[in-house]
CSV table of C-alpha atoms in Angstrom, one decimal:
chain,number,residue,atom,x,y,z
A,383,MET,CA,17.2,28.5,-21.6
A,384,THR,CA,16.5,26.6,-24.8
A,385,ASN,CA,20.2,26.7,-25.6
A,386,ASN,CA,21.1,25.4,-22.2
A,387,ILE,CA,18.7,22.4,-22.6
A,388,LEU,CA,20.2,21.7,-26.1
A,389,SER,CA,23.7,21.8,-24.5
A,390,LEU,CA,22.7,19.2,-22.0
A,391,PHE,CA,21.0,17.1,-24.7
A,392,GLN,CA,24.4,17.0,-26.4
A,393,LEU,CA,25.7,14.9,-23.5
A,394,CYS,CA,22.7,12.5,-23.8
A,395,ASP,CA,23.3,11.9,-27.5
A,396,SER,CA,24.4,8.3,-28.2
A,397,ASN,CA,27.0,9.9,-30.5
A,398,PHE,CA,28.6,11.7,-27.6
A,399,PRO,CA,31.8,9.6,-27.4
A,400,THR,CA,32.1,8.5,-23.8
A,401,GLY,CA,32.5,4.8,-24.7
A,402,ALA,CA,29.2,3.9,-23.1
A,403,PHE,CA,28.4,1.7,-26.1
A,404,SER,CA,31.0,-0.8,-25.0
A,405,HIS,CA,29.4,-1.5,-21.6
A,406,SER,CA,26.3,-3.7,-21.0
A,407,ASN,CA,26.5,-3.7,-17.2
A,408,GLY,CA,25.9,-7.4,-17.0
A,409,LEU,CA,23.2,-7.5,-19.7
A,410,GLU,CA,25.5,-9.6,-21.9
A,411,THR,CA,25.7,-12.4,-19.3
A,412,TYR,CA,21.9,-12.7,-19.6
A,413,ILE,CA,22.0,-12.6,-23.4
A,414,GLN,CA,24.7,-15.3,-23.5
A,415,ASP,CA,22.8,-17.7,-21.3
A,416,GLY,CA,19.6,-17.1,-23.2
A,417,ARG,CA,17.5,-15.5,-20.4
A,418,VAL,CA,17.3,-12.2,-22.3
A,419,HIS,CA,16.4,-12.9,-25.9
A,420,ASP,CA,13.5,-10.6,-27.0
A,421,VAL,CA,11.8,-7.3,-26.2
A,422,ALA,CA,9.8,-8.8,-23.3
A,423,THR,CA,12.7,-10.3,-21.5
A,424,PHE,CA,14.9,-7.3,-22.2
A,425,LEU,CA,12.2,-5.0,-20.6
A,426,GLN,CA,12.2,-7.2,-17.5
A,427,TRP,CA,15.9,-6.8,-17.2
A,428,LEU,CA,15.8,-3.0,-17.9
A,429,ASP,CA,13.1,-2.5,-15.3
A,430,VAL,CA,15.0,-4.2,-12.5
A,431,TYR,CA,18.3,-2.5,-13.6
A,432,LEU,CA,16.6,0.9,-13.3
A,433,ASN,CA,14.6,0.4,-10.2
A,434,GLU,CA,16.7,-1.9,-8.1
A,435,GLN,CA,20.2,-0.7,-9.0
A,436,LEU,CA,20.5,2.5,-11.0
A,437,ILE,CA,18.3,4.7,-8.9
A,438,TYR,CA,20.3,3.9,-5.7
A,439,SER,CA,23.7,4.5,-7.4
A,440,ASP,CA,23.9,6.9,-10.3
A,441,GLY,CA,20.4,8.4,-9.9
A,442,LEU,CA,20.7,9.1,-6.2
A,443,ALA,CA,24.3,10.4,-6.8
A,444,CYS,CA,23.1,12.8,-9.4
A,445,HIS,CA,20.5,14.1,-7.0
A,446,LEU,CA,23.0,14.4,-4.0
A,447,VAL,CA,25.7,16.0,-6.1
A,448,TYR,CA,23.3,18.6,-7.5
A,449,LYS,CA,22.2,19.4,-3.9
A,450,ALA,CA,25.9,19.7,-2.9
A,451,LEU,CA,26.5,22.1,-5.8
A,452,VAL,CA,23.7,24.3,-4.7
A,453,GLU,CA,25.1,24.3,-1.2
A,454,ASN,CA,28.6,24.7,-2.5
A,455,ASP,CA,29.7,21.7,-0.5
A,456,LEU,CA,32.5,20.2,-2.7
A,457,ASP,CA,33.6,17.7,0.0
A,458,LYS,CA,30.2,16.1,-0.3
A,459,ILE,CA,30.8,15.6,-4.1
A,460,TRP,CA,34.1,13.9,-3.5
A,461,SER,CA,32.6,11.6,-0.9
A,462,VAL,CA,29.8,10.6,-3.4
A,463,ASP,CA,32.5,9.9,-6.0
A,464,ARG,CA,34.2,7.5,-3.6
A,465,LEU,CA,30.9,5.8,-2.5
A,466,LEU,CA,29.9,5.3,-6.2
A,467,HIS,CA,33.2,3.6,-6.9
A,468,VAL,CA,33.5,1.4,-3.8
A,469,GLN,CA,29.9,0.2,-3.8
A,470,ASN,CA,30.3,-1.1,-7.3
A,471,LEU,CA,31.6,-4.6,-6.3
A,472,PRO,CA,31.8,-6.2,-9.8
A,473,ARG,CA,35.2,-5.0,-11.2
A,474,GLU,CA,34.2,-4.6,-14.8
A,475,THR,CA,31.2,-2.3,-14.1
A,476,ARG,CA,33.3,-0.4,-11.6
A,477,GLU,CA,36.2,0.2,-13.9
A,478,GLY,CA,34.0,0.6,-17.0
A,479,THR,CA,31.9,3.3,-15.4
A,480,GLN,CA,35.1,5.1,-14.2
A,481,ARG,CA,36.4,5.1,-17.8
A,482,VAL,CA,33.2,6.5,-19.1
A,483,GLY,CA,33.2,9.1,-16.4
A,484,GLN,CA,36.7,10.2,-17.2
A,485,ARG,CA,36.1,10.4,-20.9
A,486,MET,CA,32.9,12.4,-20.4
A,487,LEU,CA,34.8,14.8,-18.1
A,488,LYS,CA,37.6,15.4,-20.7
A,489,LEU,CA,35.1,16.1,-23.4
A,490,VAL,CA,33.0,18.5,-21.3
A,491,ASP,CA,36.1,20.2,-20.2
A,492,VAL,CA,36.8,21.1,-23.8
A,493,LEU,CA,33.3,22.5,-24.3
A,494,TYR,CA,32.8,24.5,-21.0
A,495,ASP,CA,34.9,26.2,-18.5
A,496,ILE,CA,33.5,25.0,-15.2
A,497,PRO,CA,35.7,25.4,-12.1
A,498,THR,CA,34.2,22.5,-10.1
A,499,LEU,CA,34.8,20.2,-13.1
A,500,LYS,CA,38.5,21.4,-13.2
A,501,ALA,CA,38.8,20.6,-9.5
A,502,TYR,CA,37.3,17.2,-10.1
A,503,ALA,CA,39.7,16.5,-13.0
A,504,GLU,CA,42.6,17.7,-10.8
A,505,ARG,CA,41.5,15.2,-8.0
A,506,ILE,CA,41.3,12.4,-10.5
A,507,GLN,CA,44.7,13.3,-11.9
A,508,THR,CA,46.2,13.1,-8.4
A,509,LYS,CA,44.3,9.9,-7.6
A,510,GLN,CA,42.2,11.5,-4.9
A,511,SER,CA,39.0,10.8,-6.8
A,512,TYR,CA,37.9,8.1,-9.3
A,513,GLY,CA,35.6,9.8,-11.9
A,514,HIS,CA,31.9,9.0,-12.6
A,515,PRO,CA,29.5,10.1,-15.4
A,516,ALA,CA,26.6,10.9,-13.0
A,517,ILE,CA,28.8,13.4,-11.2
A,518,VAL,CA,30.1,15.0,-14.4
A,519,PHE,CA,26.5,15.2,-15.7
A,520,ALA,CA,25.2,16.8,-12.5
A,521,ILE,CA,28.0,19.4,-12.5
A,522,VAL,CA,27.2,20.3,-16.2
A,523,GLY,CA,23.4,20.4,-15.4
A,524,ARG,CA,23.9,22.8,-12.6
A,525,TYR,CA,26.3,24.9,-14.6
A,526,LEU,CA,23.7,25.2,-17.4
A,527,ASP,CA,21.1,26.1,-14.9
A,528,ILE,CA,18.9,23.1,-15.6
A,529,PRO,CA,17.0,22.3,-12.4
A,530,THR,CA,17.7,19.2,-10.4
A,531,ILE,CA,14.8,17.0,-11.5
A,532,PRO,CA,15.3,17.4,-15.2
A,533,THR,CA,19.0,17.0,-14.8
A,534,THR,CA,18.4,13.6,-13.1
A,535,ILE,CA,15.9,12.4,-15.6
A,536,TYR,CA,18.1,13.4,-18.6
A,537,TYR,CA,21.0,11.5,-17.0
A,538,LEU,CA,18.8,8.4,-16.5
A,539,TYR,CA,17.5,8.7,-20.1
A,540,SER,CA,21.1,8.8,-21.4
A,541,ALA,CA,22.1,5.8,-19.4
A,542,ILE,CA,19.0,3.8,-20.4
A,543,SER,CA,19.2,4.8,-24.1
A,544,SER,CA,22.8,3.6,-24.4
A,545,LEU,CA,21.7,0.2,-23.0
A,546,VAL,CA,18.8,0.1,-25.4
A,547,GLN,CA,21.2,0.7,-28.3
A,548,ASN,CA,23.4,-2.0,-27.0
A,549,ALA,CA,20.5,-4.4,-26.6
A,550,VAL,CA,19.5,-3.7,-30.2
A,551,ARG,CA,23.0,-4.7,-31.4
A,552,ALA,CA,23.5,-7.7,-29.0
A,553,ILE,CA,20.2,-9.5,-28.7
A,554,PRO,CA,19.6,-8.4,-31.5
A,555,LEU,CA,16.3,-6.4,-31.6
A,556,GLY,CA,15.2,-4.4,-34.6
A,557,GLN,CA,15.9,-0.7,-34.7
A,558,THR,CA,12.2,0.1,-34.6
A,559,ALA,CA,11.7,-2.3,-31.6
A,560,GLY,CA,14.5,-0.5,-29.8
A,561,GLN,CA,12.9,2.9,-30.3
A,562,LYS,CA,9.5,1.5,-29.1
A,563,VAL,CA,11.2,0.3,-25.9
A,564,LEU,CA,12.7,3.7,-25.3
A,565,ALA,CA,9.3,5.4,-25.9
A,566,ASP,CA,7.5,3.0,-23.7
A,567,PHE,CA,10.1,3.4,-21.0
A,568,GLN,CA,9.4,7.1,-20.5
A,569,GLN,CA,6.9,6.6,-17.7
A,570,SER,CA,9.4,4.3,-15.9
A,571,LEU,CA,12.0,7.1,-16.0
A,572,ILE,CA,9.5,9.6,-14.6
A,573,GLU,CA,8.6,7.3,-11.8
A,574,ALA,CA,12.2,6.5,-11.0
A,575,THR,CA,13.1,10.2,-10.9
A,576,ASN,CA,10.2,10.8,-8.5
A,577,LYS,CA,11.4,7.9,-6.3
A,578,ILE,CA,14.9,9.4,-6.2
A,579,GLN,CA,13.5,12.7,-4.7
A,580,ASN,CA,12.4,10.7,-1.7
A,581,LEU,CA,15.7,8.8,-1.2
A,582,ASP,CA,18.5,9.9,1.1
A,583,GLU,CA,22.1,8.8,1.7
A,584,ALA,CA,21.0,5.9,3.9
A,585,ASP,CA,19.6,4.4,0.7
A,586,PHE,CA,22.8,4.7,-1.2
A,587,GLY,CA,24.2,1.7,-3.1
A,588,ILE,CA,21.5,-0.9,-2.6
A,589,VAL,CA,22.1,-3.7,-5.1
A,590,SER,CA,20.0,-6.4,-6.6
A,591,PRO,CA,21.6,-9.8,-6.0
A,592,GLY,CA,20.9,-11.3,-9.4
A,593,LEU,CA,22.0,-8.3,-11.4
A,594,GLU,CA,25.2,-8.0,-9.4
A,595,LEU,CA,26.1,-11.7,-9.8
A,596,ALA,CA,25.6,-11.4,-13.5
A,597,GLN,CA,27.9,-8.4,-13.6
A,598,MET,CA,30.5,-10.4,-11.8
A,599,LYS,CA,30.0,-13.4,-14.0
A,600,HIS,CA,30.5,-11.3,-17.1
A,601,GLU,CA,34.3,-11.5,-16.5
A,602,HIS,CA,34.1,-15.1,-17.6
A,603,VAL,CA,31.5,-14.9,-20.3
A,604,ASN,CA,32.7,-16.9,-23.4
A,605,ILE,CA,32.0,-14.6,-26.3
A,606,ARG,CA,32.0,-10.9,-25.3
A,607,ILE,CA,31.2,-7.9,-27.4
A,608,PHE,CA,31.0,-5.6,-24.4
A,609,MET,CA,33.7,-4.8,-21.8
A,610,SER,CA,31.2,-5.2,-18.9
B,1289,MET,CA,20.4,5.6,22.7
B,1290,ASN,CA,22.9,3.6,24.7
B,1291,GLU,CA,20.4,1.1,25.9
B,1292,TRP,CA,21.6,-2.1,24.2
B,1293,THR,CA,19.7,-5.4,24.5
B,1294,GLY,CA,23.0,-7.1,24.1
B,1295,LEU,CA,26.5,-5.7,24.2
B,1296,LEU,CA,29.9,-7.4,23.5
B,1297,ARG,CA,33.3,-5.8,23.6
B,1298,LEU,CA,36.3,-8.0,22.9
B,1299,THR,CA,40.0,-7.1,22.5
B,1300,MET,CA,42.5,-9.7,21.5
B,1301,GLU,CA,46.2,-9.5,21.7
B,1302,ASP,CA,49.1,-11.6,20.6
B,1303,ARG,CA,51.2,-12.9,23.5
B,1304,LEU,CA,54.3,-14.8,22.3
B,1305,GLY,CA,52.4,-16.4,19.4
B,1306,LYS,CA,49.2,-17.1,21.2
B,1307,THR,CA,46.2,-14.9,20.8
B,1308,VAL,CA,44.6,-14.1,24.2
B,1309,PRO,CA,41.8,-11.8,25.3
B,1310,SER,CA,43.0,-8.6,26.9
B,1311,ASN,CA,39.5,-7.3,27.5
B,1312,VAL,CA,36.2,-9.1,27.4
B,1313,TYR,CA,33.0,-7.4,28.4
B,1314,PHE,CA,29.5,-8.5,27.7
B,1315,GLN,CA,26.1,-7.6,29.0
B,1316,GLY,CA,22.5,-8.5,28.4
B,1317,ALA,CA,21.6,-10.9,25.5
B,1318,PHE,CA,25.2,-11.3,24.2
B,1319,LYS,CA,27.6,-13.7,25.7
B,1320,VAL,CA,30.9,-15.5,25.0
B,1321,MET,CA,32.4,-18.5,26.7
B,1322,ARG,CA,36.2,-18.9,27.1
B,1323,PRO,CA,38.2,-18.8,23.9
B,1324,ILE,CA,38.8,-22.2,22.2
B,1325,TYR,CA,42.1,-23.1,20.6
B,1326,HIS,CA,41.4,-25.7,18.0
B,1327,ASP,CA,45.0,-26.4,17.2
B,1328,ASP,CA,48.5,-25.3,18.2
B,1329,SER,CA,48.6,-22.3,15.9
B,1330,GLY,CA,47.7,-19.9,18.7
B,1331,GLN,CA,44.6,-18.7,16.8
B,1332,ALA,CA,41.7,-18.1,19.2
B,1333,CYS,CA,38.1,-18.9,18.5
B,1334,TYR,CA,35.0,-17.4,20.1
B,1335,TYR,CA,31.4,-18.5,19.8
B,1336,ILE,CA,28.9,-15.8,20.3
B,1337,LEU,CA,25.8,-16.9,22.2
B,1338,ASN,CA,22.4,-15.2,22.2
B,1339,PRO,CA,20.9,-16.5,25.5
B,1340,GLY,CA,17.6,-14.9,24.6
B,1341,GLY,CA,17.3,-17.3,21.7
B,1342,GLY,CA,16.4,-14.7,19.2
B,1343,TYR,CA,16.0,-11.0,18.4
B,1344,LEU,CA,12.7,-9.4,19.4
B,1345,ASP,CA,10.8,-6.2,18.5
B,1346,GLY,CA,13.1,-3.2,18.8
B,1347,ASP,CA,16.1,-5.2,20.1
B,1348,ARG,CA,19.4,-3.5,19.7
B,1349,TYR,CA,22.8,-5.3,19.7
B,1350,TYR,CA,26.3,-3.9,19.7
B,1351,MET,CA,29.5,-5.7,19.1
B,1352,GLN,CA,33.0,-4.3,19.1
B,1353,ILE,CA,35.9,-6.6,18.2
B,1354,ALA,CA,39.5,-5.2,18.3
B,1355,LEU,CA,42.5,-7.1,17.2
B,1356,GLU,CA,45.9,-5.8,18.4
B,1357,PRO,CA,48.9,-6.3,16.2
B,1358,ASP,CA,49.4,-9.9,15.1
B,1359,ALA,CA,46.4,-11.2,16.9
B,1360,ARG,CA,44.5,-14.0,15.1
B,1361,LEU,CA,40.8,-14.7,15.8
B,1362,THR,CA,37.9,-16.8,14.4
B,1363,LEU,CA,34.5,-15.5,15.4
B,1364,THR,CA,31.4,-17.4,14.9
B,1365,THR,CA,28.0,-17.9,16.4
B,1366,GLN,CA,26.6,-20.8,18.4
B,1367,SER,CA,23.6,-21.1,16.2
B,1368,ALA,CA,21.5,-19.2,13.5
B,1369,THR,CA,20.5,-15.6,14.3
B,1370,LYS,CA,16.7,-15.6,14.5
B,1371,VAL,CA,14.8,-12.4,14.2
B,1372,TYR,CA,11.1,-12.7,15.3
B,1373,LYS,CA,8.3,-10.5,14.1
B,1374,THR,CA,8.9,-6.8,14.8
B,1375,PRO,CA,5.5,-5.0,14.9
B,1376,LYS,CA,6.9,-1.7,16.2
B,1377,HIS,CA,10.6,-1.3,15.6
B,1378,HIS,CA,13.1,-3.3,13.5
B,1379,ALA,CA,15.7,-5.3,15.3
B,1380,TYR,CA,19.1,-3.7,14.9
B,1381,GLN,CA,22.7,-4.8,15.2
B,1382,GLU,CA,25.8,-2.7,14.9
B,1383,ASN,CA,29.3,-4.3,14.5
B,1384,GLU,CA,32.6,-2.5,14.8
B,1385,ILE,CA,35.7,-4.4,13.9
B,1386,ILE,CA,39.2,-2.9,14.3
B,1387,LEU,CA,42.2,-4.8,12.9
B,1388,LYS,CA,45.7,-3.6,13.7
B,1389,GLU,CA,48.8,-4.4,11.7
B,1390,GLY,CA,49.5,-8.0,11.1
B,1391,SER,CA,46.2,-9.2,12.6
B,1392,TYR,CA,44.0,-11.9,11.1
B,1393,PHE,CA,40.2,-12.0,11.6
B,1394,GLU,CA,37.7,-14.4,10.2
B,1395,TYR,CA,34.0,-13.9,10.8
B,1396,LEU,CA,31.9,-17.0,9.9
B,1397,PRO,CA,28.5,-16.7,11.5
B,1398,ASP,CA,25.6,-19.1,11.1
B,1399,PRO,CA,22.7,-18.1,8.8
B,1400,LEU,CA,20.3,-15.2,9.4
B,1401,ILE,CA,16.7,-16.3,9.7
B,1402,VAL,CA,14.1,-13.5,9.8
B,1403,TYR,CA,10.6,-14.7,10.7
B,1404,ARG,CA,7.4,-13.6,9.2
B,1405,ASP,CA,6.7,-9.9,9.6
B,1406,GLY,CA,10.2,-9.4,11.0
B,1407,ARG,CA,12.6,-6.5,10.1
B,1408,TYR,CA,16.3,-6.6,10.7
B,1409,LYS,CA,19.0,-4.0,10.0
B,1410,GLN,CA,22.7,-4.4,10.5
B,1411,ILE,CA,25.5,-2.0,10.1
B,1412,THR,CA,29.1,-3.3,10.1
B,1413,LYS,CA,32.1,-1.0,10.1
B,1414,ILE,CA,35.5,-2.6,9.7
B,1415,ARG,CA,38.6,-0.4,10.2
B,1416,MET,CA,41.7,-2.3,9.2
B,1417,ASN,CA,45.3,-1.7,8.7
B,1418,LYS,CA,46.6,-2.4,5.2
B,1419,LYS,CA,48.8,-5.2,6.6
B,1420,SER,CA,46.0,-7.1,8.3
B,1421,THR,CA,43.7,-9.8,6.9
B,1422,LEU,CA,39.9,-9.9,6.8
B,1423,ILE,CA,37.6,-12.7,5.9
B,1424,TYR,CA,34.0,-11.6,6.5
B,1425,SER,CA,31.0,-13.7,5.6
B,1426,ASP,CA,27.2,-13.8,6.0
B,1427,ILE,CA,24.3,-16.1,4.9
B,1428,ILE,CA,20.8,-14.7,4.4
B,1429,THR,CA,18.0,-17.3,4.3
B,1430,SER,CA,14.5,-16.8,2.9
B,1431,GLY,CA,13.2,-16.7,6.4
B,1432,TRP,CA,10.7,-18.7,8.3
B,1433,SER,CA,6.9,-18.7,8.3
B,1434,PRO,CA,4.5,-21.1,9.9
B,1435,ASP,CA,2.9,-21.9,6.5
B,1436,GLY,CA,6.3,-22.5,5.0
B,1437,SER,CA,6.1,-19.7,2.5
B,1438,GLN,CA,9.4,-18.0,1.4
B,1439,PHE,CA,10.4,-14.4,1.9
B,1440,SER,CA,7.6,-13.7,4.4
B,1441,TYR,CA,9.8,-11.2,6.4
B,1442,ASP,CA,9.3,-7.5,5.9
B,1443,MET,CA,12.9,-6.3,5.6
B,1444,ILE,CA,16.5,-7.4,5.8
B,1445,GLN,CA,19.1,-4.6,5.4
B,1446,LEU,CA,22.8,-5.3,5.7
B,1447,VAL,CA,25.3,-2.4,5.3
B,1448,THR,CA,29.0,-3.4,5.4
B,1449,GLU,CA,31.8,-0.8,5.2
B,1450,VAL,CA,35.5,-1.6,5.1
B,1451,TYR,CA,38.0,1.2,5.7
B,1452,VAL,CA,41.6,0.4,4.8
B,1453,ASP,CA,44.1,2.8,6.5
B,1454,ASP,CA,41.1,5.2,7.0
B,1455,ASP,CA,39.9,5.2,3.4
B,1456,LEU,CA,36.5,3.6,2.6
B,1457,MET,CA,37.3,0.9,0.1
B,1458,VAL,CA,34.3,-1.4,0.2
B,1459,TYR,CA,30.6,-0.5,0.6
B,1460,ASP,CA,28.1,-3.3,0.4
B,1461,HIS,CA,24.4,-2.6,0.8
B,1462,ILE,CA,21.8,-5.3,0.6
B,1463,LYS,CA,18.2,-4.4,1.3
B,1464,LEU,CA,15.4,-6.8,0.7
B,1465,THR,CA,11.8,-5.8,1.2
B,1466,PRO,CA,9.8,-8.7,-0.3
B,1467,ASN,CA,6.4,-6.9,0.0
B,1468,ASN,CA,7.7,-4.3,-2.5
B,1469,GLN,CA,9.8,-6.5,-4.7
B,1470,GLN,CA,9.3,-9.4,-7.2
B,1471,MET,CA,11.7,-11.6,-5.3
B,1472,ASN,CA,11.9,-14.3,-8.0
B,1473,ALA,CA,12.2,-11.9,-10.9
B,1474,LEU,CA,15.1,-11.8,-13.3
B,1475,GLY,CA,17.8,-9.7,-11.7
B,1476,MET,CA,16.5,-10.3,-8.2
B,1477,MET,CA,16.8,-13.7,-6.5
B,1478,GLU,CA,16.0,-15.4,-9.9
B,1479,GLY,CA,14.3,-18.4,-8.2
B,1480,PHE,CA,17.0,-18.9,-5.5
B,1481,THR,CA,16.2,-18.6,-1.8
B,1482,HIS,CA,19.6,-17.9,-0.1
B,1483,ILE,CA,22.3,-15.3,-0.5
B,1484,GLY,CA,25.9,-15.8,0.7
B,1485,SER,CA,28.6,-13.3,0.7
B,1486,MET,CA,32.3,-13.2,1.6
B,1487,ILE,CA,34.6,-10.2,1.6
B,1488,VAL,CA,38.3,-10.9,1.7
B,1489,VAL,CA,40.8,-8.1,2.1
B,1490,SER,CA,44.5,-9.0,2.2
B,1491,GLU,CA,47.7,-7.9,0.5
B,1492,GLN,CA,48.0,-11.6,-0.6
B,1493,ALA,CA,44.8,-11.5,-2.6
B,1494,ASP,CA,46.2,-10.3,-5.9
B,1495,ASN,CA,44.5,-10.8,-9.3
B,1496,GLU,CA,46.3,-14.1,-10.0
B,1497,PHE,CA,45.0,-15.5,-6.6
B,1498,ILE,CA,41.5,-14.3,-7.3
B,1499,GLU,CA,41.5,-16.0,-10.7
B,1500,LYS,CA,42.5,-19.2,-8.9
B,1501,VAL,CA,39.6,-18.8,-6.4
B,1502,TYR,CA,37.2,-18.4,-9.3
B,1503,LYS,CA,38.5,-21.6,-10.9
B,1504,LYS,CA,38.3,-23.5,-7.6
B,1505,LEU,CA,34.7,-22.4,-7.0
B,1506,ASN,CA,33.2,-22.3,-10.5
B,1507,THR,CA,30.5,-24.9,-10.9
B,1508,ASN,CA,27.9,-25.9,-13.4
B,1509,GLU,CA,25.5,-27.0,-10.7
B,1510,LYS,CA,22.0,-25.7,-11.1
B,1511,GLU,CA,21.3,-25.2,-7.4
B,1512,VAL,CA,24.1,-22.7,-6.8
B,1513,LYS,CA,25.5,-19.7,-8.6
B,1514,ILE,CA,28.8,-18.0,-7.6
B,1515,GLY,CA,30.3,-14.7,-8.6
B,1516,VAL,CA,33.8,-13.6,-7.7
B,1517,SER,CA,35.3,-10.2,-8.4
B,1518,SER,CA,38.2,-8.1,-7.3
B,1519,LEU,CA,37.8,-5.1,-5.1
B,1520,PRO,CA,39.4,-1.6,-5.5
B,1521,VAL,CA,41.9,-2.7,-2.8
B,1522,SER,CA,43.8,-6.0,-2.8
B,1523,GLY,CA,41.0,-8.4,-2.1
B,1524,PHE,CA,37.7,-9.8,-3.5
B,1525,THR,CA,34.0,-10.4,-3.0
B,1526,LEU,CA,32.3,-13.6,-3.3
B,1527,ARG,CA,28.5,-13.6,-3.9
B,1528,ILE,CA,26.5,-16.8,-3.9
B,1529,LEU,CA,22.9,-17.5,-4.7
B,1530,ALA,CA,21.6,-20.9,-3.7
B,1531,MET,CA,18.6,-23.0,-2.7
B,1532,SER,CA,19.9,-23.9,0.8
B,1533,SER,CA,22.2,-22.7,3.6
B,1534,GLN,CA,24.2,-25.9,3.2
B,1535,LYS,CA,25.1,-25.1,-0.4
B,1536,ILE,CA,26.3,-21.7,0.6
B,1537,GLU,CA,28.2,-23.0,3.6
B,1538,HIS,CA,29.9,-25.5,1.3
B,1539,ALA,CA,31.0,-22.8,-1.2
B,1540,LEU,CA,32.2,-20.4,1.6
B,1541,SER,CA,34.2,-23.2,3.3
B,1542,GLU,CA,35.7,-24.2,0.0
B,1543,CYS,CA,36.9,-20.6,-0.4
B,1544,HIS,CA,38.1,-20.5,3.2
B,1545,ASN,CA,40.0,-23.8,2.9
B,1546,PHE,CA,41.6,-22.6,-0.3
B,1547,ILE,CA,42.8,-19.4,1.4
B,1548,SER,CA,44.2,-21.3,4.4
B,1549,SER,CA,46.1,-23.8,2.3
B,1550,GLU,CA,47.5,-21.3,-0.2
B,1551,TRP,CA,48.5,-18.6,2.3
B,1552,TYR,CA,49.2,-20.5,5.5
B,1553,GLN,CA,49.6,-24.1,4.5
B,1554,THR,CA,46.9,-25.1,7.0
B,1555,ARG,CA,43.3,-26.4,7.0
B,1556,PRO,CA,40.7,-24.5,9.0
B,1557,SER,CA,39.3,-26.3,12.0
B,1558,PHE,CA,35.9,-27.6,12.0
B,1559,LEU,CA,33.7,-25.3,14.0
B,1560,ARG,CA,31.9,-27.8,16.4
B,1561,LYS,CA,28.6,-26.3,17.6
B,1562,TYR,CA,26.9,-29.0,19.5
């Protein structure tokens, strides 16, 4: 069991080369226009991003895909993959997430031999599916026998910790301040994971207007260090 | 559950360059008058009327619009959609839109105003052929309350699905529950009161065109903020935050005018309401 948890931790490590470090998911738009400029304003953004967007997309997807894996319902997984892609209306976040998902899949495929993952890769290859990190992560979590709730919370942790690293570089914040944000944010991750347990498909893809607009506007931000 | 408060079924077809109704059926609190032809293009225009004057507790509306090949239709409302307080059940509307090859459909409704303690849910499913054109818009206001306070409604939920040749290609889900959300917070409405959206799907909406739309609409105005982004099919979404319906209507009509002039060398007709 310990080894399995370590194996999933490997995917959460910021050194796991999925390319997540080049995506800010619209945060850079707020940094550029000065609305996110310190720990307090970054925390406001992070809280809305987690609770008004991420739980309804990646978080809920992780939960639904895990359930589908338990029920051996592969079609459900492919339909979640499509929903994740088409609900992401800002082009950069949509294409960026897809790229991260595909890179994560390739890496994991080298590490483990998981039939569902191979089927997913095959569908992406033949353009029947798009690729998304939350789906890859749920497949690995299930394969490693990590229960659904920890799988979801580790996924959220990995997504949030990449964004904290990116904020440290871009705002910039001190390294210590970044670690403090991550430590303080634990309770939010626990609450978000609990909320996800009570969501269903009818809640999928709810977006927050301001965040989404900033993600669209990032396409035309003047100085960009991130791709989204 | 086939008890609808208002029901509208409309099928339009192209007859020698003129779009005419081949089937019109309405019942209850939905009504349309005869189609209006604003110019000699043959494009028909219908105004949806809500004789009841607004949506009440538990009201359920259903609208199905089908465009046969090459039909061209503008659909709008006679006035704003008002949803009054819904103590027991939310008001509900379901829209189904079917666009066959070569058809053109534009949906330009008046703003949605949900009153204090009101809940409104809308599900729209659009099934279109790849060679048809869709322009679909909506405007959500901050509602109405006797004391003038903003966001006093309980819930607004709009789900819009666009299927192109049977594949789901756009899924837009907005759900606002002001009692549980910090409406003015960063990432939420950010001090704005109104949301406008437009989904455009057309083979003509390539990336070069979308960039032109962005340049046309981009503004440094403080009272309005506009985002444009391309969809996973040929097309784009427009999302607008503003302080009034007028600002949103202005941006939407600017985009609509631009599409008309670039693709059809025409100007959209002014939709006279009173």
